[in-house]
PDB file of C-alpha atoms in Angstrom:
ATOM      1  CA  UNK A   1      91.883 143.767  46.764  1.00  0.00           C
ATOM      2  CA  UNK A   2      90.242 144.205  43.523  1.00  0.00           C
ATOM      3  CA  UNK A   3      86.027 144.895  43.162  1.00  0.00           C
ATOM      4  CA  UNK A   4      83.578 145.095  40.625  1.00  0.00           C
ATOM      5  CA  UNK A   5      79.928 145.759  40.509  1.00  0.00           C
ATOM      6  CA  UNK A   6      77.922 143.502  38.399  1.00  0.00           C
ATOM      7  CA  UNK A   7      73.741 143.462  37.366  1.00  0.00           C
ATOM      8  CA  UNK A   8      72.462 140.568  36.366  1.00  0.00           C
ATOM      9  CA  UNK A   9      71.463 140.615  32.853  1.00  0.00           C
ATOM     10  CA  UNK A  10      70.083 136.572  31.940  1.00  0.00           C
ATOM     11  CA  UNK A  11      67.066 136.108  31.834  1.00  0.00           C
ATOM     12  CA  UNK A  12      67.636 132.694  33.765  1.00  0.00           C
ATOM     13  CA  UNK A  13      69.897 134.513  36.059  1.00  0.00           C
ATOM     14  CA  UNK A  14      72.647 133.003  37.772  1.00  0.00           C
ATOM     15  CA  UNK A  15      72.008 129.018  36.969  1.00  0.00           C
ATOM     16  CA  UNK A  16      73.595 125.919  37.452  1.00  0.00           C
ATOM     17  CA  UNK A  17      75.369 126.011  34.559  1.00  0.00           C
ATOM     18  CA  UNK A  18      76.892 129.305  34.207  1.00  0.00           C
ATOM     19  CA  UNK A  19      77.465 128.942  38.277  1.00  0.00           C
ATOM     20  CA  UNK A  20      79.688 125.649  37.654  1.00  0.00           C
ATOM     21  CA  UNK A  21      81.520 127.407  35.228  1.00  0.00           C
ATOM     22  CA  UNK A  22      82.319 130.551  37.657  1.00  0.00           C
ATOM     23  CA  UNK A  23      83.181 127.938  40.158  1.00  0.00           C
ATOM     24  CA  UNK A  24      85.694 125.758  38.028  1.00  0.00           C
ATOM     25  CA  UNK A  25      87.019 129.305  36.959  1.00  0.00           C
ATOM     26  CA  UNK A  26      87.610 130.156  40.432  1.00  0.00           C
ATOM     27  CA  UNK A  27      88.953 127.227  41.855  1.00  0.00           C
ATOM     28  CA  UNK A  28      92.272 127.584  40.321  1.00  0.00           C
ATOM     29  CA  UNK A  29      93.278 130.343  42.003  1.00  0.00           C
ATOM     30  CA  UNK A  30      94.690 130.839  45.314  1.00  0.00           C
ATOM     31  CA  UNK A  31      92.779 134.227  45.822  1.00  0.00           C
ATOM     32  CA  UNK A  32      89.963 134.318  48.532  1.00  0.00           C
ATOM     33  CA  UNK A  33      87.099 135.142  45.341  1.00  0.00           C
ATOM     34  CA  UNK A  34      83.543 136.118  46.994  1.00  0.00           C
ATOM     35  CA  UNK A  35      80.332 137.236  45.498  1.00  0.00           C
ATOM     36  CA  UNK A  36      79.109 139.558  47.456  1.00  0.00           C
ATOM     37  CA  UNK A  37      75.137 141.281  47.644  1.00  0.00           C
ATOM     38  CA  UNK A  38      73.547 143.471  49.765  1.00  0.00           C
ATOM     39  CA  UNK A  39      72.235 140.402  52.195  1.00  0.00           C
ATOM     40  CA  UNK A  40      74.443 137.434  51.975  1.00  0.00           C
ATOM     41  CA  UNK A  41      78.305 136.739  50.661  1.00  0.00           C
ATOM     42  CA  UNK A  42      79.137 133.158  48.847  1.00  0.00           C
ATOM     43  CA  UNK A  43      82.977 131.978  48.338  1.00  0.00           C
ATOM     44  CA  UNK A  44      83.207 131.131  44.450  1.00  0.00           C
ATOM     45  CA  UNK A  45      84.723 128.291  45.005  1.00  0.00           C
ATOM     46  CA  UNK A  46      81.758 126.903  45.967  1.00  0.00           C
ATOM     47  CA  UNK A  47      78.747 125.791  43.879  1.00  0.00           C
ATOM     48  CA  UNK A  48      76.426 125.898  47.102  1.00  0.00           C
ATOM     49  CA  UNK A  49      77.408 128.703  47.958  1.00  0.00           C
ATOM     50  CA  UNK A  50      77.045 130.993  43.989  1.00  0.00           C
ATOM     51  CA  UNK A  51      73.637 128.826  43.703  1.00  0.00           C
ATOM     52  CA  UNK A  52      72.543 129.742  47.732  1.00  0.00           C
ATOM     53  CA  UNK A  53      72.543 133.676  46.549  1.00  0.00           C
ATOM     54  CA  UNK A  54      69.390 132.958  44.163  1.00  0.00           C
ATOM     55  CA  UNK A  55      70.746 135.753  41.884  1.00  0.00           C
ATOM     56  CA  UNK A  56      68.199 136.776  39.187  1.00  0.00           C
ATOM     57  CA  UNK A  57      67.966 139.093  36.701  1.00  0.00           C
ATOM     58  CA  UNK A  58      68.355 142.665  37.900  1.00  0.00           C
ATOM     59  CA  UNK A  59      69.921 141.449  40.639  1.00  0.00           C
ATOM     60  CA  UNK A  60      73.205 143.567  41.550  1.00  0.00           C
ATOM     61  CA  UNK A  61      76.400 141.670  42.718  1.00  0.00           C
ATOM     62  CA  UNK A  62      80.042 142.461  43.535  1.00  0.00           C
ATOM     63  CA  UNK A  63      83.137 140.205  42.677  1.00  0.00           C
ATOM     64  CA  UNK A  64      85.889 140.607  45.256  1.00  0.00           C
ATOM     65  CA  UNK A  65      89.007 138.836  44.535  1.00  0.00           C
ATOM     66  CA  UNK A  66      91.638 139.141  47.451  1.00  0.00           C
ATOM     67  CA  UNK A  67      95.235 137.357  47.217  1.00  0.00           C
ATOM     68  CA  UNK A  68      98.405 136.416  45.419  1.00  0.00           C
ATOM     69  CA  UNK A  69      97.058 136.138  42.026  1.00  0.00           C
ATOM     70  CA  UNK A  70      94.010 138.642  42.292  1.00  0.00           C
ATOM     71  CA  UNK A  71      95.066 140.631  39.033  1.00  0.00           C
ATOM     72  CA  UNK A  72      94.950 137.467  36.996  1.00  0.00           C
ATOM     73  CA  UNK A  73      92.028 136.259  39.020  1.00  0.00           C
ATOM     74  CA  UNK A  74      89.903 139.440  38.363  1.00  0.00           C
ATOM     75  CA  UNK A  75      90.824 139.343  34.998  1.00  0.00           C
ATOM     76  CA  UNK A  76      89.882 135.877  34.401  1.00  0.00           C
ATOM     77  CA  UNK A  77      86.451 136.205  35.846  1.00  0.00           C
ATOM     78  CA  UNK A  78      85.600 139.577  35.234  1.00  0.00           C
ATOM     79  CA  UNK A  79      85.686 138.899  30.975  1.00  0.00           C
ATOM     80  CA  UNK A  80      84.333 135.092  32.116  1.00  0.00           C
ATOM     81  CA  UNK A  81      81.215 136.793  33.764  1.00  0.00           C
ATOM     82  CA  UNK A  82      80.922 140.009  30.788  1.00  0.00           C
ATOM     83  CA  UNK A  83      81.591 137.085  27.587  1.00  0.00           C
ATOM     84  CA  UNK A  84      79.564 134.752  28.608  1.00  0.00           C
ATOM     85  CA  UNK A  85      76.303 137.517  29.191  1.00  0.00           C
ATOM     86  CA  UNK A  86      75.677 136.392  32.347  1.00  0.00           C
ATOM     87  CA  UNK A  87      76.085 140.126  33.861  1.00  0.00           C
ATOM     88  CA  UNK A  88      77.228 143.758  33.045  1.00  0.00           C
TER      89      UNK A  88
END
């Protein structure tokens, strides 16, 4: 299992936009990939479910990525979430 803390650093937070990109990146792995906060966990693979946590700038998160292909997975995400400024 691979982790990594994240904080929120957009202004707009977590949107619909940047959300449905997370998801799409997610979806093509096999990995079990979760979001994770102190109150509630959301599977990535689900737009719902990123856009249910109502994360906002400031807000802390942890990517857990859990599976076959969780090095690639982690990867993937990890410099998807950090490139696209969504989070440090």
């Amino acid at each position: 299992m691979k982790t990594k803390q994240f904080t929120v650093v957009d202004p707009l937070g977590i949107h619909a936009r940047p959300a449905s990109q997370l998801v799409a990146a997610a979806t093509s792995f096999a990995s079990s990939i979760e979001l994770q906060t102190d109150q509630r966990t959301a599977n990535l693979k689900s737009i719902l479910g990123v856009m249910g946590l109502a994360l906002k700038q400031g807000s802390i998160f942890t990517l857990q990525v859990e599976g076959e292909d969780e090095e690639l997975a982690f990867t993937v995400l990890t410099k998807l979430i950090s490139e696209t400024g969504l989070a440090q």
